[in-house]
PDB file of C-alpha atoms in Angstrom:
ATOM      1  CA  MET A   1      53.348 116.278  71.858  1.00 57.00           C
ATOM      2  CA  SER A   2      53.640 114.524  68.563  1.00 72.00           C
ATOM      3  CA  GLN A   3      52.325 116.098  65.374  1.00 81.00           C
ATOM      4  CA  ILE A   4      51.146 114.261  62.281  1.00 80.00           C
ATOM      5  CA  SER A   5      51.077 116.399  59.143  1.00 79.00           C
ATOM      6  CA  GLY A   6      49.486 115.870  55.758  1.00 79.00           C
ATOM      7  CA  THR A   7      46.576 113.824  56.983  1.00 86.00           C
ATOM      8  CA  VAL A   8      43.382 113.877  54.907  1.00 91.00           C
ATOM      9  CA  VAL A   9      39.882 114.407  56.301  1.00 92.00           C
ATOM     10  CA  VAL A  10      37.741 111.409  55.307  1.00 92.00           C
ATOM     11  CA  ILE A  11      34.719 111.769  57.614  1.00 90.00           C
ATOM     12  CA  GLN A  12      32.956 114.901  58.867  1.00 89.00           C
ATOM     13  CA  LYS A  13      30.794 113.408  61.599  1.00 76.00           C
ATOM     14  CA  ASP A  14      29.458 116.529  63.276  1.00 81.00           C
ATOM     15  CA  THR A  15      30.655 120.061  63.982  1.00 83.00           C
ATOM     16  CA  LYS A  16      33.423 119.103  66.436  1.00 91.00           C
ATOM     17  CA  THR A  17      34.566 115.665  65.237  1.00 93.00           C
ATOM     18  CA  VAL A  18      36.474 114.698  62.098  1.00 94.00           C
ATOM     19  CA  GLY A  19      37.940 111.411  60.976  1.00 95.00           C
ATOM     20  CA  VAL A  20      41.371 111.722  59.388  1.00 94.00           C
ATOM     21  CA  GLU A  21      43.346 109.066  57.547  1.00 93.00           C
ATOM     22  CA  VAL A  22      47.046 108.719  58.350  1.00 91.00           C
ATOM     23  CA  PHE A  23      49.441 106.863  56.023  1.00 88.00           C
ATOM     24  CA  TYR A  24      52.495 105.045  57.369  1.00 86.00           C
ATOM     25  CA  HIS A  25      55.469 103.708  55.367  1.00 91.00           C
ATOM     26  CA  TRP A  26      57.928 101.268  56.874  1.00 92.00           C
ATOM     27  CA  THR A  27      60.456  98.736  55.665  1.00 96.00           C
ATOM     28  CA  HIS A  28      59.950  95.079  56.517  1.00 95.00           C
ATOM     29  CA  PRO A  29      62.978  93.908  58.527  1.00 96.00           C
ATOM     30  CA  LYS A  30      63.396  90.549  56.788  1.00 96.00           C
ATOM     31  CA  TYR A  31      62.185  91.101  53.225  1.00 96.00           C
ATOM     32  CA  LYS A  32      63.268  94.767  52.892  1.00 96.00           C
ATOM     33  CA  LYS A  33      60.003  95.663  51.177  1.00 96.00           C
ATOM     34  CA  ILE A  34      58.378  99.043  51.762  1.00 96.00           C
ATOM     35  CA  ILE A  35      54.925  98.534  53.224  1.00 94.00           C
ATOM     36  CA  GLU A  36      52.148 101.136  53.276  1.00 92.00           C
ATOM     37  CA  ARG A  37      49.553 101.165  56.021  1.00 91.00           C
ATOM     38  CA  LYS A  38      46.744 103.570  56.761  1.00 91.00           C
ATOM     39  CA  LYS A  39      44.816 104.238  59.924  1.00 92.00           C
ATOM     40  CA  LYS A  40      41.701 106.280  60.661  1.00 93.00           C
ATOM     41  CA  ILE A  41      42.002 108.601  63.657  1.00 93.00           C
ATOM     42  CA  TRP A  42      39.196 110.622  65.232  1.00 94.00           C
ATOM     43  CA  ALA A  43      40.205 114.205  66.024  1.00 94.00           C
ATOM     44  CA  HIS A  44      38.551 117.066  67.880  1.00 94.00           C
ATOM     45  CA  ASN A  45      37.892 120.176  65.800  1.00 93.00           C
ATOM     46  CA  GLU A  46      36.526 123.464  67.136  1.00 90.00           C
ATOM     47  CA  ASN A  47      38.188 126.225  65.128  1.00 87.00           C
ATOM     48  CA  PHE A  48      38.263 125.208  61.464  1.00 88.00           C
ATOM     49  CA  PRO A  49      35.401 124.666  59.001  1.00 90.00           C
ATOM     50  CA  LEU A  50      36.588 121.452  57.309  1.00 91.00           C
ATOM     51  CA  ARG A  51      35.305 119.400  54.398  1.00 91.00           C
ATOM     52  CA  VAL A  52      36.111 115.899  53.224  1.00 93.00           C
ATOM     53  CA  GLY A  53      39.378 115.823  51.263  1.00 93.00           C
ATOM     54  CA  GLU A  54      41.157 118.726  52.971  1.00 93.00           C
ATOM     55  CA  LYS A  55      44.611 118.272  54.510  1.00 93.00           C
ATOM     56  CA  VAL A  56      45.226 119.061  58.166  1.00 94.00           C
ATOM     57  CA  VAL A  57      47.879 118.758  60.855  1.00 93.00           C
ATOM     58  CA  ILE A  58      46.816 116.913  64.005  1.00 93.00           C
ATOM     59  CA  LYS A  59      48.563 116.530  67.343  1.00 94.00           C
ATOM     60  CA  SER A  60      48.023 114.318  70.362  1.00 94.00           C
ATOM     61  CA  ASP A  61      46.022 115.947  73.129  1.00 92.00           C
ATOM     62  CA  ARG A  62      44.076 115.106  76.242  1.00 94.00           C
ATOM     63  CA  PRO A  63      41.197 112.663  75.772  1.00 96.00           C
ATOM     64  CA  HIS A  64      38.096 114.531  74.597  1.00 95.00           C
ATOM     65  CA  SER A  65      35.974 111.376  74.537  1.00 93.00           C
ATOM     66  CA  LYS A  66      36.388 107.607  74.436  1.00 95.00           C
ATOM     67  CA  THR A  67      37.845 107.613  70.902  1.00 93.00           C
ATOM     68  CA  LYS A  68      39.049 111.218  70.361  1.00 94.00           C
ATOM     69  CA  LYS A  69      42.601 111.716  71.619  1.00 94.00           C
ATOM     70  CA  PHE A  70      43.866 114.065  68.885  1.00 95.00           C
ATOM     71  CA  LEU A  71      43.271 117.731  68.090  1.00 94.00           C
ATOM     72  CA  VAL A  72      43.192 119.465  64.707  1.00 94.00           C
ATOM     73  CA  TRP A  73      46.171 121.821  65.034  1.00 93.00           C
ATOM     74  CA  LYS A  74      46.048 123.672  61.712  1.00 91.00           C
ATOM     75  CA  LYS A  75      44.616 123.473  58.222  1.00 91.00           C
ATOM     76  CA  LEU A  76      46.993 123.127  55.274  1.00 88.00           C
TER      77      LEU A  76
END
C-alpha cells in the first residue's frame, strides 16, 4: 500500500471523514520547469481527533464509500 506523508487537513466534514490536500512536484519533460500541483483527497478517519491545518499520513485502503479510498494512518 502506498503512503503519502505530510498532507494537510483542509476540510473536517464529519467525525469520520477528512479532506486532505496533497502537493505534487514534477519536472516538465520538454521545458525542464518544476511544476507544483495539489489535489484534494477524502480520507476515512476513526481514531484521531483532527482539526483543519494539522499534518497527517494517509495510505490507500479499501473503498469506504464512493469517494473515500484512503485511510488516515497516523497524525504528525
